[in-house]
PDB file of C-alpha atoms and ligand atoms in Angstrom:
ATOM      1  CA  MET G   1      51.073  92.999  98.320  1.00  0.00           C
ATOM      2  CA  SER G   2      50.780  92.259 102.099  1.00  0.00           C
ATOM      3  CA  SER G   3      53.020  93.371 104.831  1.00  0.00           C
ATOM      4  CA  THR G   4      54.413  89.775 104.862  1.00  0.00           C
ATOM      5  CA  ASP G   5      56.170  90.692 101.619  1.00  0.00           C
ATOM      6  CA  SER G   6      57.907  93.585 103.255  1.00  0.00           C
ATOM      7  CA  ALA G   7      59.205  91.119 105.924  1.00  0.00           C
ATOM      8  CA  GLN G   8      60.628  89.193 102.942  1.00  0.00           C
ATOM      9  CA  ARG G   9      62.936  92.022 102.152  1.00  0.00           C
ATOM     10  CA  ARG G  10      60.628  93.999  99.912  1.00  0.00           C
ATOM     11  CA  GLY G  11      59.911  97.661 100.481  1.00  0.00           C
ATOM     12  CA  PHE G  12      57.863 100.398  98.871  1.00  0.00           C
ATOM     13  CA  GLY G  13      59.342 103.815  98.004  1.00  0.00           C
ATOM     14  CA  ILE G  14      57.877 107.039  96.749  1.00  0.00           C
ATOM     15  CA  ASP G  15      59.999 109.906  95.219  1.00  0.00           C
ATOM     16  CA  VAL G  16      58.258 113.283  95.287  1.00  0.00           C
ATOM     17  CA  GLY G  17      59.560 115.666  92.716  1.00  0.00           C
ATOM     18  CA  GLY G  18      58.545 119.111  91.421  1.00  0.00           C
ATOM     19  CA  SER G  19      57.060 117.561  88.280  1.00  0.00           C
ATOM     20  CA  GLY G  20      56.313 113.980  89.116  1.00  0.00           C
ATOM     21  CA  ILE G  21      55.522 111.569  91.998  1.00  0.00           C
ATOM     22  CA  LYS G  22      57.019 108.160  91.349  1.00  0.00           C
ATOM     23  CA  GLY G  23      56.657 104.966  93.253  1.00  0.00           C
ATOM     24  CA  GLY G  24      57.561 101.334  93.072  1.00  0.00           C
ATOM     25  CA  ILE G  25      58.238  98.089  94.925  1.00  0.00           C
ATOM     26  CA  VAL G  26      61.895  97.421  95.771  1.00  0.00           C
ATOM     27  CA  ASP G  27      63.872  94.286  96.249  1.00  0.00           C
ATOM     28  CA  LEU G  28      65.890  95.376  99.312  1.00  0.00           C
ATOM     29  CA  ASP G  29      68.460  92.541  98.693  1.00  0.00           C
ATOM     30  CA  THR G  30      69.501  93.927  95.312  1.00  0.00           C
ATOM     31  CA  GLY G  31      68.145  97.454  95.256  1.00  0.00           C
ATOM     32  CA  ALA G  32      66.317  96.669  92.026  1.00  0.00           C
ATOM     33  CA  LEU G  33      62.664  97.642  91.325  1.00  0.00           C
ATOM     34  CA  ILE G  34      60.221  94.646  91.076  1.00  0.00           C
ATOM     35  CA  GLY G  35      58.173  95.457  88.100  1.00  0.00           C
ATOM     36  CA  ASP G  36      57.599  98.886  86.729  1.00  0.00           C
ATOM     37  CA  ARG G  37      57.299 102.202  88.560  1.00  0.00           C
ATOM     38  CA  ILE G  38      54.244 104.365  88.393  1.00  0.00           C
ATOM     39  CA  LYS G  39      54.657 108.122  87.796  1.00  0.00           C
ATOM     40  CA  LEU G  40      51.851 110.625  88.223  1.00  0.00           C
ATOM     41  CA  LEU G  41      52.096 114.422  87.739  1.00  0.00           C
ATOM     42  CA  THR G  42      52.745 116.421  90.921  1.00  0.00           C
ATOM     43  CA  PRO G  43      49.520 118.274  91.591  1.00  0.00           C
ATOM     44  CA  GLN G  44      49.679 122.063  91.316  1.00  0.00           C
ATOM     45  CA  PRO G  45      49.723 123.823  93.778  1.00  0.00           C
ATOM     46  CA  ALA G  46      51.701 121.008  95.507  1.00  0.00           C
ATOM     47  CA  THR G  47      50.042 121.393  98.947  1.00  0.00           C
ATOM     48  CA  PRO G  48      50.515 118.659 101.490  1.00  0.00           C
ATOM     49  CA  LYS G  49      46.969 117.332 101.112  1.00  0.00           C
ATOM     50  CA  ALA G  50      47.087 117.179  97.314  1.00  0.00           C
ATOM     51  CA  VAL G  51      50.480 115.519  97.292  1.00  0.00           C
ATOM     52  CA  ALA G  52      49.350 112.999  99.872  1.00  0.00           C
ATOM     53  CA  LYS G  53      46.341 112.048  97.721  1.00  0.00           C
ATOM     54  CA  THR G  54      48.539 111.576  94.674  1.00  0.00           C
ATOM     55  CA  ILE G  55      50.903 109.425  96.778  1.00  0.00           C
ATOM     56  CA  ALA G  56      47.995 107.269  97.842  1.00  0.00           C
ATOM     57  CA  GLU G  57      46.920 106.788  94.190  1.00  0.00           C
ATOM     58  CA  VAL G  58      50.433 105.558  93.346  1.00  0.00           C
ATOM     59  CA  VAL G  59      50.568 103.213  96.371  1.00  0.00           C
ATOM     60  CA  ASN G  60      47.079 101.832  95.612  1.00  0.00           C
ATOM     61  CA  GLY G  61      47.955 101.390  91.966  1.00  0.00           C
ATOM     62  CA  PHE G  62      50.270  98.561  93.188  1.00  0.00           C
ATOM     63  CA  GLY G  63      47.783  97.263  95.856  1.00  0.00           C
ATOM     64  CA  TRP G  64      50.603  97.815  98.388  1.00  0.00           C
ATOM     65  CA  THR G  65      49.410  97.749 101.949  1.00  0.00           C
ATOM     66  CA  GLY G  66      52.696  97.617 103.988  1.00  0.00           C
ATOM     67  CA  PRO G  67      54.854 100.380 105.383  1.00  0.00           C
ATOM     68  CA  LEU G  68      56.408 102.857 102.867  1.00  0.00           C
ATOM     69  CA  GLY G  69      59.066 105.511 102.555  1.00  0.00           C
ATOM     70  CA  VAL G  70      58.447 108.914 100.960  1.00  0.00           C
ATOM     71  CA  THR G  71      61.130 111.518  99.916  1.00  0.00           C
ATOM     72  CA  TYR G  72      60.633 115.162 100.485  1.00  0.00           C
ATOM     73  CA  PRO G  73      62.920 117.901  99.037  1.00  0.00           C
ATOM     74  CA  GLY G  74      63.789 119.702 102.354  1.00  0.00           C
ATOM     75  CA  VAL G  75      64.499 118.992 105.998  1.00  0.00           C
ATOM     76  CA  VAL G  76      62.231 116.570 107.733  1.00  0.00           C
ATOM     77  CA  THR G  77      62.611 115.781 111.465  1.00  0.00           C
ATOM     78  CA  HIS G  78      60.402 113.141 113.200  1.00  0.00           C
ATOM     79  CA  GLY G  79      58.065 113.301 110.217  1.00  0.00           C
ATOM     80  CA  VAL G  80      57.628 117.052 110.435  1.00  0.00           C
ATOM     81  CA  VAL G  81      58.741 119.289 107.548  1.00  0.00           C
ATOM     82  CA  GLN G  82      61.067 122.078 108.595  1.00  0.00           C
ATOM     83  CA  THR G  83      62.117 123.819 105.349  1.00  0.00           C
ATOM     84  CA  ALA G  84      60.613 124.451 101.852  1.00  0.00           C
ATOM     85  CA  ALA G  85      63.470 126.010  99.741  1.00  0.00           C
ATOM     86  CA  ASN G  86      62.045 125.091  96.426  1.00  0.00           C
ATOM     87  CA  VAL G  87      58.562 123.833  97.223  1.00  0.00           C
ATOM     88  CA  ASP G  88      55.203 125.140  98.420  1.00  0.00           C
ATOM     89  CA  LYS G  89      55.763 126.918 101.757  1.00  0.00           C
ATOM     90  CA  ALA G  90      52.504 125.329 103.036  1.00  0.00           C
ATOM     91  CA  TRP G  91      54.666 122.312 103.871  1.00  0.00           C
ATOM     92  CA  ILE G  92      56.495 123.999 106.675  1.00  0.00           C
ATOM     93  CA  GLY G  93      55.405 122.717 110.033  1.00  0.00           C
ATOM     94  CA  THR G  94      53.279 119.931 108.472  1.00  0.00           C
ATOM     95  CA  ASN G  95      53.559 116.466 109.947  1.00  0.00           C
ATOM     96  CA  ALA G  96      53.992 114.813 106.538  1.00  0.00           C
ATOM     97  CA  ARG G  97      54.102 111.315 107.979  1.00  0.00           C
ATOM     98  CA  ASP G  98      50.551 111.831 109.501  1.00  0.00           C
ATOM     99  CA  VAL G  99      49.113 113.598 106.467  1.00  0.00           C
ATOM    100  CA  ILE G 100      50.274 110.841 104.153  1.00  0.00           C
ATOM    101  CA  SER G 101      49.407 108.060 106.506  1.00  0.00           C
ATOM    102  CA  SER G 102      45.825 109.350 106.889  1.00  0.00           C
ATOM    103  CA  GLU G 103      45.302 108.811 103.123  1.00  0.00           C
ATOM    104  CA  LEU G 104      46.462 105.228 103.504  1.00  0.00           C
ATOM    105  CA  ASN G 105      44.363 103.857 106.339  1.00  0.00           C
ATOM    106  CA  GLY G 106      46.993 104.751 109.000  1.00  0.00           C
ATOM    107  CA  GLN G 107      49.754 102.794 107.348  1.00  0.00           C
ATOM    108  CA  ASP G 108      53.340 103.383 108.658  1.00  0.00           C
ATOM    109  CA  VAL G 109      55.006 106.125 106.648  1.00  0.00           C
ATOM    110  CA  THR G 110      58.626 107.202 106.852  1.00  0.00           C
ATOM    111  CA  VAL G 111      59.471 110.614 105.299  1.00  0.00           C
ATOM    112  CA  LEU G 112      62.976 111.618 104.561  1.00  0.00           C
ATOM    113  CA  ASN G 113      64.925 114.169 102.646  1.00  0.00           C
ATOM    114  CA  ASP G 114      65.203 113.432  98.988  1.00  0.00           C
ATOM    115  CA  ALA G 115      69.059 113.656  98.738  1.00  0.00           C
ATOM    116  CA  ASP G 116      69.369 111.416 101.820  1.00  0.00           C
ATOM    117  CA  ALA G 117      67.166 108.799 100.173  1.00  0.00           C
ATOM    118  CA  ALA G 118      69.325 108.985  96.973  1.00  0.00           C
ATOM    119  CA  GLY G 119      72.483 108.796  99.063  1.00  0.00           C
ATOM    120  CA  LEU G 120      71.339 105.610 100.945  1.00  0.00           C
ATOM    121  CA  ALA G 121      70.601 103.920  97.720  1.00  0.00           C
ATOM    122  CA  GLU G 122      73.785 104.952  95.852  1.00  0.00           C
ATOM    123  CA  GLU G 123      75.962 104.067  98.768  1.00  0.00           C
ATOM    124  CA  ARG G 124      74.466 100.554  99.177  1.00  0.00           C
ATOM    125  CA  TYR G 125      73.623  99.537  95.695  1.00  0.00           C
ATOM    126  CA  GLY G 126      75.020 102.229  93.264  1.00  0.00           C
ATOM    127  CA  ALA G 127      78.129 104.296  92.669  1.00  0.00           C
ATOM    128  CA  GLY G 128      79.341 103.911  96.266  1.00  0.00           C
ATOM    129  CA  LYS G 129      78.827 100.176  96.744  1.00  0.00           C
ATOM    130  CA  ASP G 130      82.560  99.285  96.533  1.00  0.00           C
ATOM    131  CA  ASN G 131      83.610 102.044  98.898  1.00  0.00           C
ATOM    132  CA  SER G 132      83.817 102.233 102.626  1.00  0.00           C
ATOM    133  CA  GLY G 133      84.446 105.278 104.743  1.00  0.00           C
ATOM    134  CA  LEU G 134      82.805 108.733 104.403  1.00  0.00           C
ATOM    135  CA  VAL G 135      80.689 109.201 101.279  1.00  0.00           C
ATOM    136  CA  ILE G 136      79.002 112.448 100.352  1.00  0.00           C
ATOM    137  CA  LEU G 137      76.418 112.446  97.625  1.00  0.00           C
ATOM    138  CA  LEU G 138      75.404 115.789  96.161  1.00  0.00           C
ATOM    139  CA  THR G 139      72.377 116.154  93.849  1.00  0.00           C
ATOM    140  CA  PHE G 140      72.515 119.000  91.301  1.00  0.00           C
ATOM    141  CA  GLY G 141      69.100 120.103  90.309  1.00  0.00           C
ATOM    142  CA  THR G 142      66.825 123.089  91.128  1.00  0.00           C
ATOM    143  CA  GLY G 143      68.819 123.187  94.271  1.00  0.00           C
ATOM    144  CA  ILE G 144      71.810 121.153  95.716  1.00  0.00           C
ATOM    145  CA  GLY G 145      70.882 118.349  98.051  1.00  0.00           C
ATOM    146  CA  SER G 146      73.359 116.422 100.183  1.00  0.00           C
ATOM    147  CA  ALA G 147      73.632 113.042 101.931  1.00  0.00           C
ATOM    148  CA  VAL G 148      76.493 112.220 104.287  1.00  0.00           C
ATOM    149  CA  ILE G 149      77.023 108.532 104.988  1.00  0.00           C
ATOM    150  CA  HIS G 150      79.701 106.871 107.069  1.00  0.00           C
ATOM    151  CA  ASN G 151      80.135 103.164 106.611  1.00  0.00           C
ATOM    152  CA  GLY G 152      76.495 102.708 105.622  1.00  0.00           C
ATOM    153  CA  THR G 153      75.118 105.018 108.352  1.00  0.00           C
ATOM    154  CA  LEU G 154      73.357 108.124 107.245  1.00  0.00           C
ATOM    155  CA  ILE G 155      73.626 111.483 109.117  1.00  0.00           C
ATOM    156  CA  PRO G 156      70.206 112.780 108.183  1.00  0.00           C
ATOM    157  CA  ASN G 157      69.352 116.209 106.976  1.00  0.00           C
ATOM    158  CA  THR G 158      72.696 117.737 106.128  1.00  0.00           C
ATOM    159  CA  GLU G 159      72.058 120.783 103.963  1.00  0.00           C
ATOM    160  CA  LEU G 160      75.360 121.327 102.334  1.00  0.00           C
ATOM    161  CA  GLY G 161      73.723 123.089  99.391  1.00  0.00           C
ATOM    162  CA  HIS G 162      72.951 125.957 101.737  1.00  0.00           C
ATOM    163  CA  VAL G 163      76.510 126.385 103.044  1.00  0.00           C
ATOM    164  CA  GLU G 164      77.951 129.790 102.015  1.00  0.00           C
ATOM    165  CA  VAL G 165      80.840 129.479  99.504  1.00  0.00           C
ATOM    166  CA  GLY G 166      82.677 132.756  98.744  1.00  0.00           C
ATOM    167  CA  GLY G 167      79.777 134.891 100.002  1.00  0.00           C
ATOM    168  CA  LYS G 168      76.990 132.958  98.234  1.00  0.00           C
ATOM    169  CA  GLU G 169      74.846 129.926  99.021  1.00  0.00           C
ATOM    170  CA  ALA G 170      76.286 126.878  97.265  1.00  0.00           C
ATOM    171  CA  GLU G 171      73.085 126.034  95.487  1.00  0.00           C
ATOM    172  CA  HIS G 172      72.764 129.655  94.208  1.00  0.00           C
ATOM    173  CA  ARG G 173      76.301 129.265  92.833  1.00  0.00           C
ATOM    174  CA  ALA G 174      76.350 125.716  91.385  1.00  0.00           C
ATOM    175  CA  ALA G 175      72.879 124.027  91.106  1.00  0.00           C
ATOM    176  CA  SER G 176      72.280 122.847  87.563  1.00  0.00           C
ATOM    177  CA  SER G 177      69.331 125.309  87.420  1.00  0.00           C
ATOM    178  CA  VAL G 178      71.907 128.188  87.663  1.00  0.00           C
ATOM    179  CA  LYS G 179      73.714 126.767  84.578  1.00  0.00           C
ATOM    180  CA  GLU G 180      70.406 126.631  82.706  1.00  0.00           C
ATOM    181  CA  ARG G 181      69.196 130.100  83.780  1.00  0.00           C
ATOM    182  CA  ARG G 182      72.498 131.795  82.962  1.00  0.00           C
ATOM    183  CA  GLY G 183      73.113 129.777  79.754  1.00  0.00           C
ATOM    184  CA  TRP G 184      76.530 128.719  81.029  1.00  0.00           C
ATOM    185  CA  SER G 185      78.742 126.219  79.314  1.00  0.00           C
ATOM    186  CA  TYR G 186      79.814 123.016  81.162  1.00  0.00           C
ATOM    187  CA  GLU G 187      83.281 124.614  81.606  1.00  0.00           C
ATOM    188  CA  LYS G 188      81.913 127.839  83.194  1.00  0.00           C
ATOM    189  CA  TRP G 189      79.471 125.921  85.514  1.00  0.00           C
ATOM    190  CA  THR G 190      82.017 123.292  86.538  1.00  0.00           C
ATOM    191  CA  LYS G 191      84.303 126.050  87.944  1.00  0.00           C
ATOM    192  CA  GLN G 192      81.478 126.945  90.362  1.00  0.00           C
ATOM    193  CA  VAL G 193      81.009 123.206  91.267  1.00  0.00           C
ATOM    194  CA  THR G 194      84.728 122.952  92.004  1.00  0.00           C
ATOM    195  CA  LYS G 195      84.463 125.818  94.399  1.00  0.00           C
ATOM    196  CA  VAL G 196      81.552 124.117  96.182  1.00  0.00           C
ATOM    197  CA  LEU G 197      83.408 120.805  96.355  1.00  0.00           C
ATOM    198  CA  ILE G 198      86.604 122.321  97.687  1.00  0.00           C
ATOM    199  CA  ALA G 199      84.632 124.212 100.467  1.00  0.00           C
ATOM    200  CA  ILE G 200      83.065 120.949 101.546  1.00  0.00           C
ATOM    201  CA  GLU G 201      86.125 118.758 101.374  1.00  0.00           C
ATOM    202  CA  ASN G 202      88.120 121.311 103.389  1.00  0.00           C
ATOM    203  CA  VAL G 203      85.740 120.742 106.311  1.00  0.00           C
ATOM    204  CA  MET G 204      84.601 117.244 105.956  1.00  0.00           C
ATOM    205  CA  TRP G 205      87.317 115.246 104.197  1.00  0.00           C
ATOM    206  CA  PRO G 206      85.114 112.551 102.566  1.00  0.00           C
ATOM    207  CA  ASP G 207      86.678 109.538 100.820  1.00  0.00           C
ATOM    208  CA  LEU G 208      84.323 109.907  97.860  1.00  0.00           C
ATOM    209  CA  PHE G 209      81.792 112.359  96.295  1.00  0.00           C
ATOM    210  CA  ILE G 210      78.929 110.971  94.332  1.00  0.00           C
ATOM    211  CA  ALA G 211      77.415 113.469  91.813  1.00  0.00           C
ATOM    212  CA  GLY G 212      73.646 112.931  91.413  1.00  0.00           C
ATOM    213  CA  GLY G 213      70.695 114.815  89.930  1.00  0.00           C
ATOM    214  CA  GLY G 214      69.634 114.862  86.287  1.00  0.00           C
ATOM    215  CA  ILE G 215      72.901 116.550  85.125  1.00  0.00           C
ATOM    216  CA  SER G 216      74.844 113.487  86.222  1.00  0.00           C
ATOM    217  CA  ARG G 217      73.551 111.728  83.116  1.00  0.00           C
ATOM    218  CA  LYS G 218      75.912 113.954  81.242  1.00  0.00           C
ATOM    219  CA  ALA G 219      78.731 113.366  83.726  1.00  0.00           C
ATOM    220  CA  ASP G 220      81.300 112.788  80.988  1.00  0.00           C
ATOM    221  CA  LYS G 221      80.935 116.354  79.903  1.00  0.00           C
ATOM    222  CA  TRP G 222      81.843 117.882  83.321  1.00  0.00           C
ATOM    223  CA  VAL G 223      83.043 115.494  86.015  1.00  0.00           C
ATOM    224  CA  PRO G 224      86.530 115.223  84.277  1.00  0.00           C
ATOM    225  CA  LEU G 225      86.778 119.095  84.372  1.00  0.00           C
ATOM    226  CA  LEU G 226      86.503 119.243  88.203  1.00  0.00           C
ATOM    227  CA  GLU G 227      89.614 120.457  89.977  1.00  0.00           C
ATOM    228  CA  ASN G 228      88.919 119.540  93.620  1.00  0.00           C
ATOM    229  CA  ARG G 229      91.156 116.838  95.298  1.00  0.00           C
ATOM    230  CA  ILE G 230      88.709 114.089  96.363  1.00  0.00           C
ATOM    231  CA  PRO G 231      87.396 111.680  93.607  1.00  0.00           C
ATOM    232  CA  VAL G 232      83.969 112.401  92.193  1.00  0.00           C
ATOM    233  CA  VAL G 233      81.896 109.623  90.651  1.00  0.00           C
ATOM    234  CA  PRO G 234      78.604 109.964  88.847  1.00  0.00           C
ATOM    235  CA  ALA G 235      75.480 108.458  90.405  1.00  0.00           C
ATOM    236  CA  ALA G 236      74.492 105.066  89.008  1.00  0.00           C
ATOM    237  CA  LEU G 237      70.824 104.607  89.840  1.00  0.00           C
ATOM    238  CA  LEU G 238      69.558 107.898  88.553  1.00  0.00           C
ATOM    239  CA  ASN G 239      65.777 107.377  87.973  1.00  0.00           C
ATOM    240  CA  THR G 240      65.356 104.909  90.780  1.00  0.00           C
ATOM    241  CA  ALA G 241      67.664 106.202  93.566  1.00  0.00           C
ATOM    242  CA  GLY G 242      64.901 108.184  95.460  1.00  0.00           C
ATOM    243  CA  ILE G 243      62.397 105.232  95.330  1.00  0.00           C
ATOM    244  CA  VAL G 244      65.002 102.687  96.400  1.00  0.00           C
ATOM    245  CA  GLY G 245      66.415 104.899  99.243  1.00  0.00           C
ATOM    246  CA  ALA G 246      62.845 105.694 100.498  1.00  0.00           C
ATOM    247  CA  ALA G 247      61.997 101.945 100.521  1.00  0.00           C
ATOM    248  CA  MET G 248      65.303 101.326 102.511  1.00  0.00           C
ATOM    249  CA  ALA G 249      64.361 104.053 105.048  1.00  0.00           C
ATOM    250  CA  SER G 250      60.934 102.439 105.624  1.00  0.00           C
ATOM    251  CA  ALA G 251      62.600  99.099 106.459  1.00  0.00           C
ATOM    252  CA  THR G 252      65.220 100.627 108.837  1.00  0.00           C
ATOM    253  CA  ASP G 253      64.586 103.744 110.663  1.00  0.00           C
ATOM    254  CA  VAL G 254      67.281 106.131 109.481  1.00  0.00           C
ATOM    255  CA  THR G 255      65.464 109.419 110.124  1.00  0.00           C
ATOM    256  CA  HIS G 256      65.593 111.583 113.196  1.00  0.00           C
TER     257      HIS G 256
HETATM  258  C1  BGC T 301      66.921 121.558  99.952  1.00  0.00           C
HETATM  259  C2  BGC T 301      67.380 120.201 100.216  1.00  0.00           C
HETATM  260  C3  BGC T 301      67.071 119.277  99.068  1.00  0.00           C
HETATM  261  C4  BGC T 301      67.650 119.888  97.840  1.00  0.00           C
HETATM  262  C5  BGC T 301      67.290 119.002  96.582  1.00  0.00           C
HETATM  263  C6  BGC T 301      67.494 122.032  98.690  1.00  0.00           C
HETATM  264  O1  BGC T 301      67.142 123.332  98.366  1.00  0.00           O
HETATM  265  O2  BGC T 301      67.190 122.520 100.952  1.00  0.00           O
HETATM  266  O3  BGC T 301      66.749 119.695 101.389  1.00  0.00           O
HETATM  267  O4  BGC T 301      67.648 117.988  99.365  1.00  0.00           O
HETATM  268  O5  BGC T 301      67.245 121.212  97.573  1.00  0.00           O
HETATM  269  O6  BGC T 301      65.905 118.852  96.470  1.00  0.00           O
END
């Protein structure tokens, strides 16, 4: 692939997760992957250098030489990692953009928060595509990630999962990892999710919530049980949202 292809509305996205690093070429007109994605295991320990090398392997697996976007599960400002809630603390203070770029012959790299990437993709091509106004995507996984998007414009690095709800951080109350750890039923866990959604909607008044993360695959078991007032729809892109959103971010600078 040459960088001419990226000018033809193609992008490349990498989604960095705790267990896998996935990448693929994205058609930016439709949000669909062009061909298969490649997934490699996340190296352990997941230090910046080791992760950057694995990212380069994925990128080179496609022969991609244009700009690319990469997700990171924490706050990233101007390419620099600021937080590491559920990942190796060695990331804090690292210029992820430079570390990854140096494994790829100085190629342009955009690094953005994982939930922000998923939110961009869902809002444009997925569960939010028919909605305008203020959309908030929440990802329920090891932690809770958030993306806040107004009429297609992302406000990067919101961390609604760390907002205190009833004396406890939202993600310690209602991440899907809490459900697993405690062996809770969907009914019990959904009560905690309702509390988090009500706390957010009381201060932000979105038009729509999108529920993402692995547990949104079972949305029929819990979304109907929610008791907050603003509609919640399950994410539609699931496996590809991070890759697609990262590719979008590399094409238009949405980071700060
Ligand atoms: C982090 C967020 C991230 C989310 C999901 C949270 O603990 O603070 O930045 O988006 O986990 O990975």
